[in-house]
Tab-separated table of C-alpha atoms in Angstrom:
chain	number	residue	atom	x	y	z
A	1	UNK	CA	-3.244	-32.434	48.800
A	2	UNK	CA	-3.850	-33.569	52.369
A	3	UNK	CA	-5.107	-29.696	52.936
A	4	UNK	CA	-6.820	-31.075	56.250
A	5	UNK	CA	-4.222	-33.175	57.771
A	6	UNK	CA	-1.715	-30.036	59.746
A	7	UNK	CA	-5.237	-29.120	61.222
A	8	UNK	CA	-6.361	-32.422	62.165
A	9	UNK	CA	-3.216	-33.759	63.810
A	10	UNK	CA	-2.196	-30.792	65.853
A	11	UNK	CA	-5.224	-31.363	67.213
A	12	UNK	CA	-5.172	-35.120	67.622
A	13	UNK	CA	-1.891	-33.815	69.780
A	14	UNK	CA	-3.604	-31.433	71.471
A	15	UNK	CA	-6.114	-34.053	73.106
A	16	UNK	CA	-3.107	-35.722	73.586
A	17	UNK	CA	-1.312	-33.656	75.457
A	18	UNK	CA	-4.081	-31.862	77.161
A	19	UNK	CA	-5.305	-35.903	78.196
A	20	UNK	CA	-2.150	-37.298	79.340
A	21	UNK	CA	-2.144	-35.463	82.530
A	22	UNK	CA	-5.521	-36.354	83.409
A	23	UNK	CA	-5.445	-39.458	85.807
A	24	UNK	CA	-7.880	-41.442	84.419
A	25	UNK	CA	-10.766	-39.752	87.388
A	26	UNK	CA	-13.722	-38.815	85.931
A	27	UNK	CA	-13.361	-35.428	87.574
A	28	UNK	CA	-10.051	-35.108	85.361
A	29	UNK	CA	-11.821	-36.515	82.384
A	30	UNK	CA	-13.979	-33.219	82.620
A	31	UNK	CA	-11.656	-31.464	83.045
A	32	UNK	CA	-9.755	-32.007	80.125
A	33	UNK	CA	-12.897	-31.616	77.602
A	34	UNK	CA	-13.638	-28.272	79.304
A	35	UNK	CA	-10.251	-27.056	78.661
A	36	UNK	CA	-10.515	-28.601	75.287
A	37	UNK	CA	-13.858	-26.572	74.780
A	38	UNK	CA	-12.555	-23.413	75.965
A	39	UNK	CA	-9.843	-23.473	73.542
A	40	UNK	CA	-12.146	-24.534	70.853
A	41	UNK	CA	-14.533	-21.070	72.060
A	42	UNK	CA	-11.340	-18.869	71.626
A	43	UNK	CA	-10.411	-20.035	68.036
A	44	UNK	CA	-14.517	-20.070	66.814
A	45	UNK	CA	-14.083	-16.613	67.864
A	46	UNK	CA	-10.953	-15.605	66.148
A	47	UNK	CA	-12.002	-17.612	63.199
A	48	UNK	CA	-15.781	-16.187	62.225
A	49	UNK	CA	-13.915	-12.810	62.543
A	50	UNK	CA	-11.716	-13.687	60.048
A	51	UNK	CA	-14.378	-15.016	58.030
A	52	UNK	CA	-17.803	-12.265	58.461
A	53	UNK	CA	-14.634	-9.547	57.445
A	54	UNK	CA	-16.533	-8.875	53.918
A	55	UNK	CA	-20.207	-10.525	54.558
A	56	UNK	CA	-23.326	-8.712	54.609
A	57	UNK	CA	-25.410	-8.091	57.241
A	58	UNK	CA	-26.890	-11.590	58.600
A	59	UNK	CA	-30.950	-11.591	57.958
A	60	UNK	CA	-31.544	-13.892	61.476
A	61	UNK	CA	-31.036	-16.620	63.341
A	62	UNK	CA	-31.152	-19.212	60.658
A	63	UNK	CA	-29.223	-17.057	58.337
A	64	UNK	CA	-26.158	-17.692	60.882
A	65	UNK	CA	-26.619	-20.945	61.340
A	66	UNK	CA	-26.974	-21.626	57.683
A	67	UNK	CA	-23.533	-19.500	57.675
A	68	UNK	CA	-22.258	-21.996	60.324
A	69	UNK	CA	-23.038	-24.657	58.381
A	70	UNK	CA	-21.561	-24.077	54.843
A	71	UNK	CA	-18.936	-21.352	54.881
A	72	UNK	CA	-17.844	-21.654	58.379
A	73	UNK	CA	-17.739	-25.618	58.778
A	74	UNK	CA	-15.978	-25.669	54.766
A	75	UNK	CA	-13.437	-23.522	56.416
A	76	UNK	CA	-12.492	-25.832	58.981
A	77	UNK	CA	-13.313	-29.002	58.315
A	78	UNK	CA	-13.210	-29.297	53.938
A	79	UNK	CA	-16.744	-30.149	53.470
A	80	UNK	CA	-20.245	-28.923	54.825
A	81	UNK	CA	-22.817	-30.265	56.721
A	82	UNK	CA	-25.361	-32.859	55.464
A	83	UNK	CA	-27.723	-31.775	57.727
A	84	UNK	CA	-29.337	-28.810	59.368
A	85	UNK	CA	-32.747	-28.822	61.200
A	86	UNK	CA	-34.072	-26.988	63.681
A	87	UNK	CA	-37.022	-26.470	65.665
A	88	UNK	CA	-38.338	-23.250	64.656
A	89	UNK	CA	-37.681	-22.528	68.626
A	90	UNK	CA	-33.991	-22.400	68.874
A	91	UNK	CA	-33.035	-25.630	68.499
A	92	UNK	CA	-30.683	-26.456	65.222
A	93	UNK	CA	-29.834	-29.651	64.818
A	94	UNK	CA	-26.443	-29.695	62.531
A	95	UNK	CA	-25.320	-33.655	61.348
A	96	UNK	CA	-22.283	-34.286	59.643
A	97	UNK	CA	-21.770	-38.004	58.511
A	98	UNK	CA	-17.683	-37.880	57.834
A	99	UNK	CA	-16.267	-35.886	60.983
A	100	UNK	CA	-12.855	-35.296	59.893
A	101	UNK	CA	-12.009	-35.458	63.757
A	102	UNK	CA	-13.412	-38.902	64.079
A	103	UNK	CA	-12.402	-40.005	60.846
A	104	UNK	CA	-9.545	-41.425	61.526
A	105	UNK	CA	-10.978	-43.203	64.394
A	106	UNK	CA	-12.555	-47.102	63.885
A	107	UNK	CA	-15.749	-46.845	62.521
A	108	UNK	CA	-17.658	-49.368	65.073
A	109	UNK	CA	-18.207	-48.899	68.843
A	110	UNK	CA	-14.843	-49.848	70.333
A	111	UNK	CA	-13.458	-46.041	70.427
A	112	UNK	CA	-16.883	-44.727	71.112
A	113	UNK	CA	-15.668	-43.700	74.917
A	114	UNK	CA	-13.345	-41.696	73.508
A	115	UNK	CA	-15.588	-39.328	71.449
A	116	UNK	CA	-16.277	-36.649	73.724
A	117	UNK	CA	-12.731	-35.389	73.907
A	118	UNK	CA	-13.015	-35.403	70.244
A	119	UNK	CA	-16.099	-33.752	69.943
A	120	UNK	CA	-15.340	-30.728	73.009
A	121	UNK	CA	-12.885	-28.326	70.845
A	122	UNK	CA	-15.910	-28.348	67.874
A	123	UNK	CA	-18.461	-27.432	70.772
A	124	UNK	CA	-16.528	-24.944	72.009
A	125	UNK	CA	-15.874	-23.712	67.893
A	126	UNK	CA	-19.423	-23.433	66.965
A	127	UNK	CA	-20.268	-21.640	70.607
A	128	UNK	CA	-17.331	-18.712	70.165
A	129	UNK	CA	-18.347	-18.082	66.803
A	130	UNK	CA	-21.806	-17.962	67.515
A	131	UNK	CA	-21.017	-15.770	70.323
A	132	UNK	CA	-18.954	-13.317	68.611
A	133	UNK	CA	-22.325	-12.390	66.052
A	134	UNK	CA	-24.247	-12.061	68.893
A	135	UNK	CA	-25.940	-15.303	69.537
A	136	UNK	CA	-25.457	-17.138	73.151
A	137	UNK	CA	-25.322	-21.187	72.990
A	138	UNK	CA	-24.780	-24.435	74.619
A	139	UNK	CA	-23.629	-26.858	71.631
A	140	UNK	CA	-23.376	-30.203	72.699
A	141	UNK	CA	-22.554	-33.181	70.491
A	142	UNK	CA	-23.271	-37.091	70.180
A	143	UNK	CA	-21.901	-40.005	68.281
A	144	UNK	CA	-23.960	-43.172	67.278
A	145	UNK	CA	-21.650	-44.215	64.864
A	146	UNK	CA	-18.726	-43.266	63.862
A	147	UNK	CA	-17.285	-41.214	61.832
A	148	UNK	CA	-20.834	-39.245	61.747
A	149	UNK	CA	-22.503	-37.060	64.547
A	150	UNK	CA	-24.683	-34.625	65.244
A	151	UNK	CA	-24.151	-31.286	67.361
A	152	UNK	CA	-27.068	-29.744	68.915
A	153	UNK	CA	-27.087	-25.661	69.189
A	154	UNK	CA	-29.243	-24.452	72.341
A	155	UNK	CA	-30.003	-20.555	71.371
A	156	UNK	CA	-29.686	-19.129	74.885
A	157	UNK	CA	-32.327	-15.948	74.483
A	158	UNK	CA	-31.623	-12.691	76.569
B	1	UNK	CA	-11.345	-17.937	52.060
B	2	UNK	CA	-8.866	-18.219	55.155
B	3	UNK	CA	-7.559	-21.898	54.454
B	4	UNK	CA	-4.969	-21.243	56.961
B	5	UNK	CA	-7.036	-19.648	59.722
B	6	UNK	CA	-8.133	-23.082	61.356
B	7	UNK	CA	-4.408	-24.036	61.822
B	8	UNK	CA	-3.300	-21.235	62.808
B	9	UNK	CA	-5.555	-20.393	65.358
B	10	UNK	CA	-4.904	-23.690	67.036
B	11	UNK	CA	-1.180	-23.038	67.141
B	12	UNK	CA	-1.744	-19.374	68.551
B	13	UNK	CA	-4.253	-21.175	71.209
B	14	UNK	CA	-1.666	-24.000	72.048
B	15	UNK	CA	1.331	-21.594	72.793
B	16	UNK	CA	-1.121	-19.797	74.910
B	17	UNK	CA	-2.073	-23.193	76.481
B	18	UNK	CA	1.299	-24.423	77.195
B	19	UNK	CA	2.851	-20.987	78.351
B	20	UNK	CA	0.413	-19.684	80.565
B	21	UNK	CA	1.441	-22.458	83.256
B	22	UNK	CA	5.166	-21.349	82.807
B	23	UNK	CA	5.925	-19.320	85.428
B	24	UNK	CA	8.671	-16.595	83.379
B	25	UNK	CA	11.682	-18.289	84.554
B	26	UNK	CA	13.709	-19.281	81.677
B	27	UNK	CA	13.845	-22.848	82.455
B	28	UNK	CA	10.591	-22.765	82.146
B	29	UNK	CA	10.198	-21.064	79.324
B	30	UNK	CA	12.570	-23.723	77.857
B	31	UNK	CA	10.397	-25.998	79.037
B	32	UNK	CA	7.527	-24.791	76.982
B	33	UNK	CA	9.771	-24.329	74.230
B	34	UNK	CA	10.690	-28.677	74.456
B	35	UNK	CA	6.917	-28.937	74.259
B	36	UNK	CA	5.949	-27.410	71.325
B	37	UNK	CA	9.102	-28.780	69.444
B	38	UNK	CA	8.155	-32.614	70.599
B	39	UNK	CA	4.631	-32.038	69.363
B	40	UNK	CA	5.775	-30.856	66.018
B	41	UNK	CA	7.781	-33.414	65.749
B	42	UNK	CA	4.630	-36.198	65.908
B	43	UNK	CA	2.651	-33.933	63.826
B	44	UNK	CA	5.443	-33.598	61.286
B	45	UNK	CA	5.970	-37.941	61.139
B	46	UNK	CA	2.392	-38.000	60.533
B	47	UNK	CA	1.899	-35.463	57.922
B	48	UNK	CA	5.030	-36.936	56.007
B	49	UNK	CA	3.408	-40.225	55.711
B	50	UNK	CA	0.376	-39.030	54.172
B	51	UNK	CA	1.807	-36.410	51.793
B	52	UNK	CA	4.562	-39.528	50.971
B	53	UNK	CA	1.680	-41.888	49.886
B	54	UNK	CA	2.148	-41.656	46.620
B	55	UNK	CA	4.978	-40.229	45.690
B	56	UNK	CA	7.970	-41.693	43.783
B	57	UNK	CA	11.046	-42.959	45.854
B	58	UNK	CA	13.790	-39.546	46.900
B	59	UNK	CA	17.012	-39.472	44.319
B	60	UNK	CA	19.138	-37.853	47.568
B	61	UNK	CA	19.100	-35.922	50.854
B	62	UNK	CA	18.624	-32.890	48.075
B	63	UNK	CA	15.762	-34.076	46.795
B	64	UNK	CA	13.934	-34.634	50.310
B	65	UNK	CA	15.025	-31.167	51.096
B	66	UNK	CA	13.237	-29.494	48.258
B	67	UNK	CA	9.974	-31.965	48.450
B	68	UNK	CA	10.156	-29.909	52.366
B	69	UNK	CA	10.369	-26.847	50.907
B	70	UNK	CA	7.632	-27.274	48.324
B	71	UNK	CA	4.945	-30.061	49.042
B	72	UNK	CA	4.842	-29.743	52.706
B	73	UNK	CA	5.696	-26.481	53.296
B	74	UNK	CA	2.442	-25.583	50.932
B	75	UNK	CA	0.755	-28.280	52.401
B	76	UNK	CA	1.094	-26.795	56.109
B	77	UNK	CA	1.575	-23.044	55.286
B	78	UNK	CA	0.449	-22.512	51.995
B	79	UNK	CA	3.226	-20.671	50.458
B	80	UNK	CA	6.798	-22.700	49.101
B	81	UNK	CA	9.548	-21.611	51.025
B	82	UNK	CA	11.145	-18.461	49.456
B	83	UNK	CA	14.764	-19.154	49.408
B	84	UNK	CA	16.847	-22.798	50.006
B	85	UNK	CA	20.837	-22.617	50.120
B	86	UNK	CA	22.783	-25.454	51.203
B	87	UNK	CA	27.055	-25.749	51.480
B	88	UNK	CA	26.519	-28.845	50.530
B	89	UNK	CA	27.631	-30.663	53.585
B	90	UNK	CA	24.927	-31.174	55.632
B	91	UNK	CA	23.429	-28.044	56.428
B	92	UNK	CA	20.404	-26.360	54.611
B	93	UNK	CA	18.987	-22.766	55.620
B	94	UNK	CA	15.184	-22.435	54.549
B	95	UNK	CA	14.070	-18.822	54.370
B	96	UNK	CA	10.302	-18.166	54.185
B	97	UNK	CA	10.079	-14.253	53.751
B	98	UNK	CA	6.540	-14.244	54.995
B	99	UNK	CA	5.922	-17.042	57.801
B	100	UNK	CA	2.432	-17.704	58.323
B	101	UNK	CA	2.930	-18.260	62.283
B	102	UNK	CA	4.368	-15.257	62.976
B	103	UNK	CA	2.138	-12.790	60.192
B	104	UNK	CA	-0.140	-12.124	62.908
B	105	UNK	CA	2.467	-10.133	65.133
B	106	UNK	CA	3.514	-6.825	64.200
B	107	UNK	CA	7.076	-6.217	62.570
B	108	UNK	CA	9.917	-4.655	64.099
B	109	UNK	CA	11.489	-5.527	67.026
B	110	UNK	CA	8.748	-5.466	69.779
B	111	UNK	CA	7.698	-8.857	70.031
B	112	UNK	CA	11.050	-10.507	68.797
B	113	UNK	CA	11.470	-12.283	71.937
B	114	UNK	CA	8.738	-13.977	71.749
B	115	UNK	CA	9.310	-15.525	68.406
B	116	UNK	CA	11.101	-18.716	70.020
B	117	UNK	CA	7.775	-19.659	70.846
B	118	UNK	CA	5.989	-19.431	67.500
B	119	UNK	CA	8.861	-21.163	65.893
B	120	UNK	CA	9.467	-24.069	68.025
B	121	UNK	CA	6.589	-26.650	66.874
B	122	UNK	CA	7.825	-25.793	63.041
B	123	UNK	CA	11.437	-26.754	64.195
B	124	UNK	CA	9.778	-29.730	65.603
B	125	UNK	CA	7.864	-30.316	62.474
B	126	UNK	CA	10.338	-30.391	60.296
B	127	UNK	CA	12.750	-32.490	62.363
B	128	UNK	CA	9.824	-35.140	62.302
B	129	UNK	CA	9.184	-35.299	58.815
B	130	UNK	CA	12.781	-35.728	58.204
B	131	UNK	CA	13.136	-38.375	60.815
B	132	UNK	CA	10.223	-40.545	59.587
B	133	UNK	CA	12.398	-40.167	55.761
B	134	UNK	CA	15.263	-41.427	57.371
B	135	UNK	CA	17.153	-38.534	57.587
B	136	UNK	CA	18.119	-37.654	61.364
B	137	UNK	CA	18.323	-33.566	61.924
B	138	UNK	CA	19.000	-30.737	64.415
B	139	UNK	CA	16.457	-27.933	63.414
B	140	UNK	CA	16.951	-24.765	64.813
B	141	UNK	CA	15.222	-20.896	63.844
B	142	UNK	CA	16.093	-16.997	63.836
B	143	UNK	CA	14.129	-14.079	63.009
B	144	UNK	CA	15.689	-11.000	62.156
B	145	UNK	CA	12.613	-8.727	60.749
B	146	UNK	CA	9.450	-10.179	61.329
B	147	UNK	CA	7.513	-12.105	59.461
B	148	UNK	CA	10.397	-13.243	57.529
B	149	UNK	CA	12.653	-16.254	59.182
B	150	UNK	CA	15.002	-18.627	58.764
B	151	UNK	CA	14.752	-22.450	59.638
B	152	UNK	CA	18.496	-24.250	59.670
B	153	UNK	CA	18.706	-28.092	59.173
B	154	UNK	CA	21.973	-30.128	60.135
B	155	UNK	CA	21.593	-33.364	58.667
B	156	UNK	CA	23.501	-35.874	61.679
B	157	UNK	CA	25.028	-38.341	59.447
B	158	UNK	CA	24.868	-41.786	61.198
């Protein structure tokens, strides 16, 4: 029943409140979705801790990100994603066509603008909990339409 | 597998978020406290609605009290509340022997001052479901061992 929805609004309030301040500048636009992805980084971390407690030994690369993908994004977000592709050069491509944080956003382009501040905490989520087993990333995300989008994983190598 | 991590984590990061600007003086601190309670107050009108959808219309105040203590308390922290008394006029005590927001700081007395903190936004929450069923409240919270607490509602008759 509604398992989601304590998740989804404190963070709806969270962009909020984090937004508010922000005076509309694009500087304090950036702002705001680099706070929001910093936050995101610290609970990715906490949260694939939490979750690798009583996993095996991750084969590679792909093994994560197939982790990622299924047990990690079930975890937060109810479902899995549609999608995974990658590159085969550290590239992974991960879609998801029912966001839960855009879903209960206008499907269409009028809210499109607002996206990124939407999309920043998941960045940041997907980046700490890469980080924390070892694997350094730039996630970035896009919308087309709504509720769906894709987040692209940069592997950063060493 | 960790259903309550995501949520948690969030809350943990937000009290973090709001605090770290407070400076230590108390009305500050107070400050941060009227925060957290005002945000759990939106997130607690917005939950209500969706976890209201389809249930049948409340008998009595009693009745509201208990769907708290049941639905949405399992809905947000995954456990029923362990122990509801009322004196029948107006005030309810809600004792949760185990309180997920506060299960991640050791017992015993060391952190008790900061427990004000972690229990704010559920004050707020609950105050904001009530509010949105038409029944106005003053929530307030003690802990005397952690992770057990104690959430008091006075109903403000209109």
């Amino acid at each position: 029943m509604a398992h989601e929805a304590p998740f989804q609004l404190l963070h709806s309030e969270l962009i909020h409140y984090i937004c508010k301040t922000a005076d509309g500048a694009d500087s304090e636009n950036g702002r705001s979705v680099t706070k929001l992805e910093n936050m995101g980084f610290r609970v990715g971390q906490g949260l694939i801790e939490r979750l690798t407690k009583d996993t095996a030994r991750f084969k590679d690369e792909l093994d994560v990100m197939k982790f990622i993908c299924k047990d990690f994004w079930t975890c937060v977000f109810k479902k899995q994603i549609d999608n995974l592709r990658t590159n085969h050069q550290g590239i992974y491509v991960l879609q998801d066509n029912k966001f839960l944080l855009l879903c209960h956003m206008s499907a269409g382009k009028q809210y499109l603008e607002h996206a990124p501040k939407y999309l920043a905490f998941t960045c940041g989520l997907v980046r700490g909990a890469l980080s924390n087993m070892g694997v350094k990333s730039i996630v970035t995300a896009e919308v087309s339409v709504m509720p769906a989008c894709k987040f692209q994983v940069m592997i950063q190598k060493l």
